[in-house]
CSV table of C-alpha atoms in Angstrom, one decimal:
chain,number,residue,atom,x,y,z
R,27,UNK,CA,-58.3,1.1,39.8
R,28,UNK,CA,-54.6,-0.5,40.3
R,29,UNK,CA,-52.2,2.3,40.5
R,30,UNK,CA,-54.0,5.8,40.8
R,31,UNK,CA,-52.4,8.7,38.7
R,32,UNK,CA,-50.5,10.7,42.0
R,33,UNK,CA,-51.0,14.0,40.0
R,34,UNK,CA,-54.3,13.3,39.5
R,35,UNK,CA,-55.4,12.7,42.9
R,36,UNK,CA,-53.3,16.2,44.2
R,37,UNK,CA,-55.4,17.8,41.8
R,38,UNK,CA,-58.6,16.8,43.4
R,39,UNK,CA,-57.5,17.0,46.6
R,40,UNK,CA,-56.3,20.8,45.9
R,41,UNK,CA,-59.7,21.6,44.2
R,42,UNK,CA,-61.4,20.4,47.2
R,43,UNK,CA,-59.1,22.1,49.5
R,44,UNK,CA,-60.2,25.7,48.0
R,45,UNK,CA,-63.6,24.6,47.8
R,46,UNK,CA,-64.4,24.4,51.4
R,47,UNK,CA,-68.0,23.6,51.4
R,48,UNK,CA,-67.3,20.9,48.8
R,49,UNK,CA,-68.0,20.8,45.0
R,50,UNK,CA,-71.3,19.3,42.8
R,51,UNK,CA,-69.9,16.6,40.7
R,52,UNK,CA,-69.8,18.1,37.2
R,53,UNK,CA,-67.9,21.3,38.6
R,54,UNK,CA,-65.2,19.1,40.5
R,55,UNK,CA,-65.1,16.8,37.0
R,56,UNK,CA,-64.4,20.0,35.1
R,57,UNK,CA,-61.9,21.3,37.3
R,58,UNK,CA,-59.8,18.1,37.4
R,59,UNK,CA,-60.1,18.0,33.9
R,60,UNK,CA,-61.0,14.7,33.7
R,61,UNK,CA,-63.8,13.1,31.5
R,62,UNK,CA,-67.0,11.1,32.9
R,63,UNK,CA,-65.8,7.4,33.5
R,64,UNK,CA,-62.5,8.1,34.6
R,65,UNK,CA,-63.5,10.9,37.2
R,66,UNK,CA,-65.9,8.5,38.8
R,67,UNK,CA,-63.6,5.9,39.0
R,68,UNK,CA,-61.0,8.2,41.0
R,69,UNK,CA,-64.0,9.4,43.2
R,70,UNK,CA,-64.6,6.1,44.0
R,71,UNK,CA,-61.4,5.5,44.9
R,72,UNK,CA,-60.7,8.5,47.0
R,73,UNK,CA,-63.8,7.5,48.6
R,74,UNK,CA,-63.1,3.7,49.4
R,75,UNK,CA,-59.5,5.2,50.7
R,76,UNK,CA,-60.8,7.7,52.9
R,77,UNK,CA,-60.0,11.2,51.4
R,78,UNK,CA,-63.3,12.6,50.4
R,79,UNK,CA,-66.7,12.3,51.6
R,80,UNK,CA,-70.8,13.2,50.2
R,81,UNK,CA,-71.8,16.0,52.1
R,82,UNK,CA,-75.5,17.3,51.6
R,83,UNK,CA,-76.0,21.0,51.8
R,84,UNK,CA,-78.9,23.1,52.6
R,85,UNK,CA,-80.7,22.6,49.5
R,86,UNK,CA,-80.5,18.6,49.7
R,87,UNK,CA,-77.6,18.8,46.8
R,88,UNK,CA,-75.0,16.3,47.2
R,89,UNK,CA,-71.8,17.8,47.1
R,90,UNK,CA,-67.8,15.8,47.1
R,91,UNK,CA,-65.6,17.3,50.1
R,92,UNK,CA,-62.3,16.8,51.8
R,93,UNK,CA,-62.7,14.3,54.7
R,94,UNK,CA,-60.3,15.1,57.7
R,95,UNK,CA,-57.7,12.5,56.0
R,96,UNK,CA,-57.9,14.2,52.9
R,97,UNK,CA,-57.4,17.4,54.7
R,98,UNK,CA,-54.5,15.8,56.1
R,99,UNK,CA,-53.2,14.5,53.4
R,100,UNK,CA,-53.5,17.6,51.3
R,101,UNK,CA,-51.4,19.6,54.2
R,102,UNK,CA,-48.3,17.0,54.2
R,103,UNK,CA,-48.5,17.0,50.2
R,104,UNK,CA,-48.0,20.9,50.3
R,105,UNK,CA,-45.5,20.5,53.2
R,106,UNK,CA,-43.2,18.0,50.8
R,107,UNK,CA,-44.1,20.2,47.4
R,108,UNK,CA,-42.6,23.5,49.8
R,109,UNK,CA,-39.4,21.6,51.3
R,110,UNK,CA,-38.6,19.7,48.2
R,111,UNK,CA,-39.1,22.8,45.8
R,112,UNK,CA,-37.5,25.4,48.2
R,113,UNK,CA,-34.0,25.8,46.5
R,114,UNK,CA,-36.2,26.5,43.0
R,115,UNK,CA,-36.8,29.9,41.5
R,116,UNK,CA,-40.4,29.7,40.6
């Protein structure tokens, strides 16, 4: 992928920020709202840049979670959206 979608890759990385323990693939896929091919190719992406990691939980299912950059990089995106949008009347 050349030049990732930036609203695209908040939304995954705000999914994953609720979801704590990390997501199964189809439920994350669903709740970026993005179909099959092109998920996969912004997982592999956030993956090869450092933002999300495979965790396997209790049962032996893989699950897609925040990696501490991802973490990171969710809390400074929040921090701009909060100083940039203060003056606005949501």
């Amino acid at each position: 992928m050349r030049k990732p979608d930036l609203y695209v890759v908040a939304r995954f990385l705000d999914v994953l920020w609720w979801s704590r323990a990390g997501m199964k693939k189809t439920p994350l896929q669903m709740s970026v709202r993005l179909n099959y091919p092109t998920f996969i190719k912004y997982l592999e992406w956030l993956q090869k840049h450092g933002l999300v990691k495979v965790v396997v939980d209790d049962d032996g299912n893989d699950k897609i979670a925040l990696s501490d950059k991802g973490r990171e990089a969710h809390r400074r995106l929040v921090e701009w959206i909060k100083e940039t949008m203060k003056d606005l009347k949501l």
